[in-house]
Coordinates of C-alpha atoms in Angstrom, one line a residue:
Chain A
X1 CA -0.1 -25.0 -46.7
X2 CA -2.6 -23.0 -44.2
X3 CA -2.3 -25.4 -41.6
X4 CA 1.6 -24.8 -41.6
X5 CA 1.4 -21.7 -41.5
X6 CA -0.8 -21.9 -38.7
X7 CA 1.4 -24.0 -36.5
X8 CA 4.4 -21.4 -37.3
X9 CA 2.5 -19.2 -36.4
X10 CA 1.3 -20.9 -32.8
X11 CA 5.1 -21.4 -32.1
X12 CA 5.8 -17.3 -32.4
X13 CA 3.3 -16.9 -30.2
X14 CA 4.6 -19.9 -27.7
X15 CA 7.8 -18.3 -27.8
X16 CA 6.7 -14.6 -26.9
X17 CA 4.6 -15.5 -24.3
X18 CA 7.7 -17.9 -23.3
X19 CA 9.7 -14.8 -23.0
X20 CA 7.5 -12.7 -21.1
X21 CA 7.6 -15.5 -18.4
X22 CA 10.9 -15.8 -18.5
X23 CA 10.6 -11.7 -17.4
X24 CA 8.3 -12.2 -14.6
X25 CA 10.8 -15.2 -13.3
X26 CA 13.8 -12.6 -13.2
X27 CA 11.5 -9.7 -11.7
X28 CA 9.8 -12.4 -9.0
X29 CA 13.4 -14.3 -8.2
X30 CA 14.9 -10.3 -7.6
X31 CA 11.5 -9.1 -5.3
X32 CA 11.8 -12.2 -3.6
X33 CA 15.6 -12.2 -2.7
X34 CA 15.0 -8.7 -1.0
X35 CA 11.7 -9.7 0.5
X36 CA 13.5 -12.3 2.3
X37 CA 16.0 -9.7 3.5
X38 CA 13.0 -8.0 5.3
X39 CA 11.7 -11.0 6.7
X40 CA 15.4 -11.6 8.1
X41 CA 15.0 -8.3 9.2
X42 CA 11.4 -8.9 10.8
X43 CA 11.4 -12.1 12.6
X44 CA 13.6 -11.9 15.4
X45 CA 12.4 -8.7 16.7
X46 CA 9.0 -10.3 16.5
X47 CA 9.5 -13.2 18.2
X48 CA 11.6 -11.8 20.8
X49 CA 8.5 -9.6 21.1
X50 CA 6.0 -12.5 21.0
X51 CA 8.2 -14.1 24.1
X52 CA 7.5 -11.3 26.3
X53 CA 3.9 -11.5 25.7
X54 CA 3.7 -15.0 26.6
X55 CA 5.7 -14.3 29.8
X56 CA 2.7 -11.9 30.9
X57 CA 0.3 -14.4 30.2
X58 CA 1.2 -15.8 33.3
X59 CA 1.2 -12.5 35.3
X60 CA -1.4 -12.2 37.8
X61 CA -1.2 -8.7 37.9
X62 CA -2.4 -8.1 34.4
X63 CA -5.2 -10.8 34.2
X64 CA -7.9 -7.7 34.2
X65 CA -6.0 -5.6 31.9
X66 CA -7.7 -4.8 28.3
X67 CA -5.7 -6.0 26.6
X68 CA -5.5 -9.6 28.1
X69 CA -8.9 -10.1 29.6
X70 CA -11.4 -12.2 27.5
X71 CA -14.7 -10.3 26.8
X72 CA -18.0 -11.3 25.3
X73 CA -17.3 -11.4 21.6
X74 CA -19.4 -9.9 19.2
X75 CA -17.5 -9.0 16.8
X76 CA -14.4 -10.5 15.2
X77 CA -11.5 -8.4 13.3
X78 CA -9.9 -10.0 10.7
X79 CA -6.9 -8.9 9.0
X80 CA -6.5 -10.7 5.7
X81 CA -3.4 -10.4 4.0
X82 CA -3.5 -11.0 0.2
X83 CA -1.8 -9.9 -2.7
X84 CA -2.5 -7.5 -5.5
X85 CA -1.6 -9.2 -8.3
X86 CA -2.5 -12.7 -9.7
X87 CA -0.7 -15.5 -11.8
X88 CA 1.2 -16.8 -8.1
X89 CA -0.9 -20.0 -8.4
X90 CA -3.0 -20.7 -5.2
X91 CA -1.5 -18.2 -3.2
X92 CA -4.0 -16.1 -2.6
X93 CA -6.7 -19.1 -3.0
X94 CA -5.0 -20.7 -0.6
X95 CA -5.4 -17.9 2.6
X96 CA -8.6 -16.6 1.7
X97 CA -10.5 -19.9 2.0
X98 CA -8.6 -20.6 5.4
X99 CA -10.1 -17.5 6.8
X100 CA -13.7 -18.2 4.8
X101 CA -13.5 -21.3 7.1
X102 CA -12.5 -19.8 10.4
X103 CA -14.8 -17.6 10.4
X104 CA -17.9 -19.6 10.0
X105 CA -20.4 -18.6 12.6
X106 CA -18.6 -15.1 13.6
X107 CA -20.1 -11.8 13.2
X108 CA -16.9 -10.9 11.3
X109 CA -15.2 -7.7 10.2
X110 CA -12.7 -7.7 7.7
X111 CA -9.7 -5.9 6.9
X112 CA -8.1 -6.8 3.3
X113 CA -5.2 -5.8 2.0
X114 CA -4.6 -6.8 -1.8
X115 CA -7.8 -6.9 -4.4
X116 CA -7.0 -10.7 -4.9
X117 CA -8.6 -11.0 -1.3
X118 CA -10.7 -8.1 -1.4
X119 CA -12.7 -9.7 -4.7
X120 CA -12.9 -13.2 -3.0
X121 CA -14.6 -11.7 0.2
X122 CA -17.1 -9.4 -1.6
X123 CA -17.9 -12.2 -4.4
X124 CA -19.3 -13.8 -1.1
X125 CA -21.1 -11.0 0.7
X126 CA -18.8 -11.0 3.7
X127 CA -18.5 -7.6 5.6
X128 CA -15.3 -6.3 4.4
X129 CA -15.0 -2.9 6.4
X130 CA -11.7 -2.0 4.8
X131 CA -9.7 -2.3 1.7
X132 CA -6.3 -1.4 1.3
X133 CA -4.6 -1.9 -2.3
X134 CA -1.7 -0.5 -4.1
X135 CA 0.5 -0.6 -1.3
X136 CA 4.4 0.1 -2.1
X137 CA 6.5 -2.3 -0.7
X138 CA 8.7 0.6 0.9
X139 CA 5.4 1.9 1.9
X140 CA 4.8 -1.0 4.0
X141 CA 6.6 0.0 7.3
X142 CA 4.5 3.0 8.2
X143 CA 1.2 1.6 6.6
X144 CA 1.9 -1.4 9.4
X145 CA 2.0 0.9 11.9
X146 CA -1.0 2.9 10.7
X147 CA -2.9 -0.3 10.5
X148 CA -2.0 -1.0 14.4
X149 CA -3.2 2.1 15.6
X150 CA -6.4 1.3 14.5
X151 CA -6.9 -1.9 14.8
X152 CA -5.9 -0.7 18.5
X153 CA -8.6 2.1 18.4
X154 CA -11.0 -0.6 17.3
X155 CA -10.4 -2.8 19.7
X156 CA -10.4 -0.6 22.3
X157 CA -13.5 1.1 21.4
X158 CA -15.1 -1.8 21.5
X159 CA -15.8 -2.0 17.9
X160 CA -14.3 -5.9 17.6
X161 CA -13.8 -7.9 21.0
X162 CA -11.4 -9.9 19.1
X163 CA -8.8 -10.1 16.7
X164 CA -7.1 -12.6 14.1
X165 CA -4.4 -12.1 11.4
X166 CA -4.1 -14.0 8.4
X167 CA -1.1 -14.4 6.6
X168 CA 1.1 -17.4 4.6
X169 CA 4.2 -18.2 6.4
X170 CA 7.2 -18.1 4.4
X171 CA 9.1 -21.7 4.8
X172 CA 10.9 -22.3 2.2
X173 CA 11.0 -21.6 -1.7
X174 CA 8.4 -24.1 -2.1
X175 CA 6.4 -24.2 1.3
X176 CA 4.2 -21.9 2.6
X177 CA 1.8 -22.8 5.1
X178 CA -1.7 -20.0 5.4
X179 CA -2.3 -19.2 9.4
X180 CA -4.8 -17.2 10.6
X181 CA -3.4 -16.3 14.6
X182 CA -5.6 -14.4 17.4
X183 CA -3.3 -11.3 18.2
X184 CA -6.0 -9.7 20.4
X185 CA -7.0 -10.8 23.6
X186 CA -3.5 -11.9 24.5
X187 CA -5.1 -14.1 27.3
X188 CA -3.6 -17.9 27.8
X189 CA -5.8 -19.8 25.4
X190 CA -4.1 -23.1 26.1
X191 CA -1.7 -23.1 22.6
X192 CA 1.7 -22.1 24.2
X193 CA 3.5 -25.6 25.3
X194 CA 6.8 -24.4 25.8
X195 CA 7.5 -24.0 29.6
X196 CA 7.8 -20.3 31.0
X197 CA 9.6 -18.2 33.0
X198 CA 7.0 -17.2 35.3
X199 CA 9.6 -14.7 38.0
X200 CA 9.5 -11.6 35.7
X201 CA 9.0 -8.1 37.2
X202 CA 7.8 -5.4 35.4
X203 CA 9.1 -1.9 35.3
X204 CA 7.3 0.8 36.2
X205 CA 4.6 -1.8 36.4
X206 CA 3.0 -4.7 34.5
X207 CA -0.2 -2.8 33.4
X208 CA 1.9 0.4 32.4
X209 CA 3.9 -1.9 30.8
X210 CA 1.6 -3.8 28.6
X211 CA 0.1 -0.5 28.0
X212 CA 3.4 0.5 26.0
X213 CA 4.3 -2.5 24.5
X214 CA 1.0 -3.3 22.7
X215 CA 1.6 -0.5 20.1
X216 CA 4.8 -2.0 19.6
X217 CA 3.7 -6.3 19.8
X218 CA 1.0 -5.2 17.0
X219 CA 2.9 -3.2 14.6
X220 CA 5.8 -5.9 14.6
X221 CA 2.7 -8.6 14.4
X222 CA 1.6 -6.9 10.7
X223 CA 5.0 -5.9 9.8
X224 CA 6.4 -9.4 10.1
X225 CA 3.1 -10.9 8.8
X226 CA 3.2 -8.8 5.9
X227 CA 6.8 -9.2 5.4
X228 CA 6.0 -13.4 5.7
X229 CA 3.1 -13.0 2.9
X230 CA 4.6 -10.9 0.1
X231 CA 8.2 -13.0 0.7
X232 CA 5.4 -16.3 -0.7
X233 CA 3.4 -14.2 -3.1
X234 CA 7.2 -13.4 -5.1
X235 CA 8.4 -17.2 -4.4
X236 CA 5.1 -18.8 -5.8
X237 CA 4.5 -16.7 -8.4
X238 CA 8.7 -17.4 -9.2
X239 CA 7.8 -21.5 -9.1
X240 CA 5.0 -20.6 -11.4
X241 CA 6.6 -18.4 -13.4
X242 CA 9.2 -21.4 -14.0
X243 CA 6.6 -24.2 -14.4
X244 CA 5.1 -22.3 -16.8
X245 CA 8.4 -21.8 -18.9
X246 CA 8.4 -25.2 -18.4
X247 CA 5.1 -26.2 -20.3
X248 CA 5.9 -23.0 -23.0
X249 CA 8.8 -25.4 -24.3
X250 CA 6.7 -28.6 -24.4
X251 CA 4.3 -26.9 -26.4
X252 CA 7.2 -26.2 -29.0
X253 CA 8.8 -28.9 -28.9
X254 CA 5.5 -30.4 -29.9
X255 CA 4.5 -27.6 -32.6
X256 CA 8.0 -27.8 -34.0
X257 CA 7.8 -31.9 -34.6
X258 CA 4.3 -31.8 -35.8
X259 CA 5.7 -28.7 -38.1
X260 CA 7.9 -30.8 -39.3
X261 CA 6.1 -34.0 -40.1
X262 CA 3.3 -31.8 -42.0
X263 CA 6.5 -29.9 -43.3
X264 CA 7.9 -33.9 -44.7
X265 CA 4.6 -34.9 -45.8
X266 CA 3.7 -31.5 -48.1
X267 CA 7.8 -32.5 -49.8
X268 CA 6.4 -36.1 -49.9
X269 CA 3.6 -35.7 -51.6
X270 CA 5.4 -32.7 -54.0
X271 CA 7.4 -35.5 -55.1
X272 CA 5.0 -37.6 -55.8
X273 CA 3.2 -35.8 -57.6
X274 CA 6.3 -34.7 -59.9
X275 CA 7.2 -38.7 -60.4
X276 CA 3.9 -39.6 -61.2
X277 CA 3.8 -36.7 -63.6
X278 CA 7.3 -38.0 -65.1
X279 CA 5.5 -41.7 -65.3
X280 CA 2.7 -40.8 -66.8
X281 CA 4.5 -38.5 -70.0
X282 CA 7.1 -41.9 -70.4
Chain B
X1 CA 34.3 -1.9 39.0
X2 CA 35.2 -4.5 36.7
X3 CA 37.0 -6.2 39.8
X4 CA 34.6 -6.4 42.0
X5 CA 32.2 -8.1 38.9
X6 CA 35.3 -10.8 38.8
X7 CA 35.1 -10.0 34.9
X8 CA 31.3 -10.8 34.5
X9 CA 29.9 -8.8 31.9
X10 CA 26.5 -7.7 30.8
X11 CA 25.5 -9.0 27.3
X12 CA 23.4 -6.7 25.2
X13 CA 21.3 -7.6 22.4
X14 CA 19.6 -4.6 20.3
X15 CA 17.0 -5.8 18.0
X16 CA 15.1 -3.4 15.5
X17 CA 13.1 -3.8 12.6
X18 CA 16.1 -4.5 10.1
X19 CA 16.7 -7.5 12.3
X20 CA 19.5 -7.5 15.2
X21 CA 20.9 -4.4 15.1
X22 CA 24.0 -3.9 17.9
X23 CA 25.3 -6.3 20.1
X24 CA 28.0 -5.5 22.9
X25 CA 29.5 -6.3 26.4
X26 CA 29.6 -4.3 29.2
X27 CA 30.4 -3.6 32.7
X28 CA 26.9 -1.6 32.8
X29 CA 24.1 -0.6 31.2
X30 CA 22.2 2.7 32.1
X31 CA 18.9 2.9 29.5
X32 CA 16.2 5.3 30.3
X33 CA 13.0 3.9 31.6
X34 CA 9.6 5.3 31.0
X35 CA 9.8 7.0 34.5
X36 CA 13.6 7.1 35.4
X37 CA 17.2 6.0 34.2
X38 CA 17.7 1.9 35.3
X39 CA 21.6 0.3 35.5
X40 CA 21.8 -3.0 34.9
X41 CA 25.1 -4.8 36.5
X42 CA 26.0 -8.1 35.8
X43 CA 23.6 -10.4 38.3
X44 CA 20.8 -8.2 38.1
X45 CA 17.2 -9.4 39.3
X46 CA 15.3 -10.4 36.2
X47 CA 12.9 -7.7 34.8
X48 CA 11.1 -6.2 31.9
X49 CA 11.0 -2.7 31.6
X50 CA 9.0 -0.3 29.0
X51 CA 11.6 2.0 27.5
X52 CA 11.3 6.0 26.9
X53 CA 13.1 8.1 23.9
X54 CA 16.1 8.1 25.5
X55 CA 20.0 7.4 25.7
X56 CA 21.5 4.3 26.0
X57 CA 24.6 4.0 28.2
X58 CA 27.3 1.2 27.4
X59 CA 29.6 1.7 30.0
X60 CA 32.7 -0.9 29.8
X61 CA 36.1 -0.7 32.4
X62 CA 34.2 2.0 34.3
X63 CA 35.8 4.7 32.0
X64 CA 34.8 4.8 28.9
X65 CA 31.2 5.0 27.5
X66 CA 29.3 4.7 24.2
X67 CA 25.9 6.2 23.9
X68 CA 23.4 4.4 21.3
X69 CA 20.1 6.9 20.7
X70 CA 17.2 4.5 21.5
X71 CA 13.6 5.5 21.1
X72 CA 11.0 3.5 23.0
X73 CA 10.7 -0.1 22.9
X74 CA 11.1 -2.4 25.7
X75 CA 14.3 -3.7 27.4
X76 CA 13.9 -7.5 29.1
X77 CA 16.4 -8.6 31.4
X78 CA 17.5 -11.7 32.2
X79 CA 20.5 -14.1 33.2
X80 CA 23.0 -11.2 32.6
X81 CA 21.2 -11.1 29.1
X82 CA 19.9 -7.6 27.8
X83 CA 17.6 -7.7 25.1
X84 CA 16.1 -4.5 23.8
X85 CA 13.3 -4.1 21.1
X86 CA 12.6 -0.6 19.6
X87 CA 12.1 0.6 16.4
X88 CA 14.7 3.0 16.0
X89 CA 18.0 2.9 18.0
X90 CA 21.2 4.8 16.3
X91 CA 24.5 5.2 16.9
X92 CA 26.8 7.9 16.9
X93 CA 27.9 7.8 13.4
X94 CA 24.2 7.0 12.0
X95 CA 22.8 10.1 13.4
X96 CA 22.3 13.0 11.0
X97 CA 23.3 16.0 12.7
X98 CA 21.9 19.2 10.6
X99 CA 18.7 17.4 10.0
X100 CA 18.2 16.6 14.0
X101 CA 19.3 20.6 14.8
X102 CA 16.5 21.5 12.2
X103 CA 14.2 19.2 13.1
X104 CA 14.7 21.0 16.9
X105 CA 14.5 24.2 16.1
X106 CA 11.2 23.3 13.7
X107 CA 9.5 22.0 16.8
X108 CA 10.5 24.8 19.2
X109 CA 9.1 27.1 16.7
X110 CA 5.9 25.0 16.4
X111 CA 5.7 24.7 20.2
X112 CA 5.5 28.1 20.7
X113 CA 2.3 28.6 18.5
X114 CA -0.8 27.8 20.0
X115 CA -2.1 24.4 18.7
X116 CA -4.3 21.7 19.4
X117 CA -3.2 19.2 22.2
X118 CA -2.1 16.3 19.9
X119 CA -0.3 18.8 18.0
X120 CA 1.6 19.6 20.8
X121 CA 2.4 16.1 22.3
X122 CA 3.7 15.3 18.6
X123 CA 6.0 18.7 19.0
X124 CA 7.2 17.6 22.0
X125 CA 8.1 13.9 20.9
X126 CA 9.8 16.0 18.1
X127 CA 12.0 18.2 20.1
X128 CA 12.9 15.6 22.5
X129 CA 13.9 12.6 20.1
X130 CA 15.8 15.7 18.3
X131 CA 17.4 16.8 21.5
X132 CA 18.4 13.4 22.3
X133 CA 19.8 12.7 18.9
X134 CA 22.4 15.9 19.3
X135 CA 23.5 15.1 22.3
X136 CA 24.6 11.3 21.1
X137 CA 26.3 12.7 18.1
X138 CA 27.7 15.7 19.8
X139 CA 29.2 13.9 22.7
X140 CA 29.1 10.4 21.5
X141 CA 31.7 9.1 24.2
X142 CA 33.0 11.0 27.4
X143 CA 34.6 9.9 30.4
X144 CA 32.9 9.6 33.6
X145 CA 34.3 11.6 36.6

């Protein structure tokens, strides 16, 4: 009889857990419907943005500018983006060990946001300079902005000679592809294909120019990157969420059938006992 | 105007953070510029330009005009095609009036205390964003003489 009690009492605790799934599918379907409203939001202004940047690749005038010229690198920013929370399958896995592999053989310096990445990074000694956690999603407009500014100051300072973003790119519901993209230098590095318009004139001039719109090119660069990553963290932690349902009613089903045959054989054997009883006083 | 343009029009494309934001005809365009107001006619030369706080002009049948509060950014011009990018551009309508006139006369106060020079600039970027705000809800269309 203990045994069937146990499996009873396995299937109660199937079925909570079950339920609490079923919870986090709801909350990560909602976050993830207005996630992709942001990234709606985010991605043309960005890449309208990313098209005059690689129009002024080609302009002479800028070629020396600081923002464009290639220096001497000693040191390499990274901006990782991760997330805060787990159970989003390889998500955060996934990003972190594309950026663990770029930067082999770079004095690097690393900017994480979300402890997922933050752990993985200082479980292997790399030189995290900054964590940020905790962020509020309607937080994450300014704390973009902030983070340009000083990425900016950095870069300028001379503090890092180069700098990379890494974030998961938001395809569909099921694809998500990690990137990790040099933002800093902006010079021609031989990636951009497409043909360009190369008669542009700049107003007041093309320095002044890239002077202003930096500020602006790197806060839409982490706003839209961020936007990209927590849009994947909510979808794959949704797909989990529902493959895990999944599994939590397999398990039942199981439980419940071999419930049921311990369940029949406990009756069997109670009557078998009761006729060989009756036999026996014949 | 529009006669001599044989009904060519400029097309304008805002684009903010919240994805693209306003786009419009017109006759002419008149945004403010870093160091100057620029027009834009239909068959203008193709240019970028780094955009101030500022108002944006939509001027259509050379009479009336629409005003759109736009605060830096950059404007790209190109094949009668005006995109701008900023992070903030309002219309009439969007612009809340008593918190703009507080916000002015908040910096004016500030401006007239003695502060550090980053203080200051930040007044300043205060006052004029707010100054520029009124006038686009006050007068949000008038016609030209």
């Amino acid at each position: 009889m203990s045994s069937l009690h146990n499996i009873k009492h396995r299937i109660n605790n199937v079925a909570t857990t079950r339920k609490i799934m079923k919870a986090m599918d709801m909350v990560s379907a909602a976050k993830l419907h207005k996630a992709r409203a942001r990234l709606d939001g985010a991605r043309p202004i960005f890449t309208e943005i990313k098209n005059v940047i690689d129009d002024l690749k080609y302009c002479e005038e800028v070629r020396d500018n600081v923002y464009v010229a290639q220096r001497e690198v000693k040191n390499t920013a990274y901006i990782v983006i991760t997330s805060d929370k787990g159970l989003c399958g390889s998500y955060n896995k996934n990003i972190s060990e594309a950026v663990l592999a770029h930067m082999k053989g770079k004095n690097e310096k690393i900017l994480v946001v979300g402890i997922k990445g933050s752990e993985f990074f200082r479980r292997r000694d790399k030189n995290v300079i900054r964590r940020i956690t905790d962020i509020s999603e309607t937080q994450m407009y300014e704390g973009t902005g902030r983070m340009a500014e000083r990425i900016r100051h950095m870069y300028l300072s001379g503090e890092v000679d180069e700098v990379y973003v890494a974030y998961t790119r938001f395809e569909t519901t099921l694809k998500y592809a990690p990137c990790v993209e040099k933002i800093l230098p902006i010079s021609d590095d031989g990636e951009d294909s497409g043909i360009r318009y190369r008669g542009m004139k700049y107003e007041p001039d093309a320095n002044t120019f890239i002077n202003e719109l930096i500020p602006l090119y790197l806060h839409m660069y982490f706003f839209a990157a961020h936007s990209e990553s927590v849009a994947c963290e909510h979808a794959a932690r949704m797909v989990n969420m529902e493959s895990a349902d999944k599994n939590a009613t397999e398990i039942i089903d199981d439980l419940t059938l071999m419930y049921n045959r311990k369940r029949q054989a406990v009756i069997t054997q109670e009557i078998n006992e009761i006729v060989s009883g009756a036999n026996i006083l014949k | 105007m529009g006669d001599v343009m044989g009904g060519k029009k400029v097309h304008l494309q805002i684009f903010t953070p919240r994805g693209l934001k306003i786009e419009e005809k017109a006759d002419m365009l008149v945004m403010r510029c870093i160091d100057g107001d620029m027009g834009v006619l239909p068959g203008h030369a193709a240019v970028s330009a780094a955009l101030g706080d500022g108002i944006l002009r939509i001027i259509n049948n050379s009479r009336t005009e629409q005003k759109i509060a736009v605060f830096g950014g950059v404007a790209v011009v190109k094949d009668d095609l005006v995109r701008i990018m900023t992070t903030i551009a309002q219309r009439p309508g969007e612009i809340d009036l008593p918190r703009a006139e507080a916000d002015r006369r908040q910096a004016e106060l500030l401006l007239q205390e003695r502060s550090e020079d980053v203080k200051i600039q930040s007044y300043q970027v205060m006052l004029r964003r707010a100054l520029v705000r009124i006038e686009v809800s006050v007068y949000p269309q008038e016609d030209e003489d």
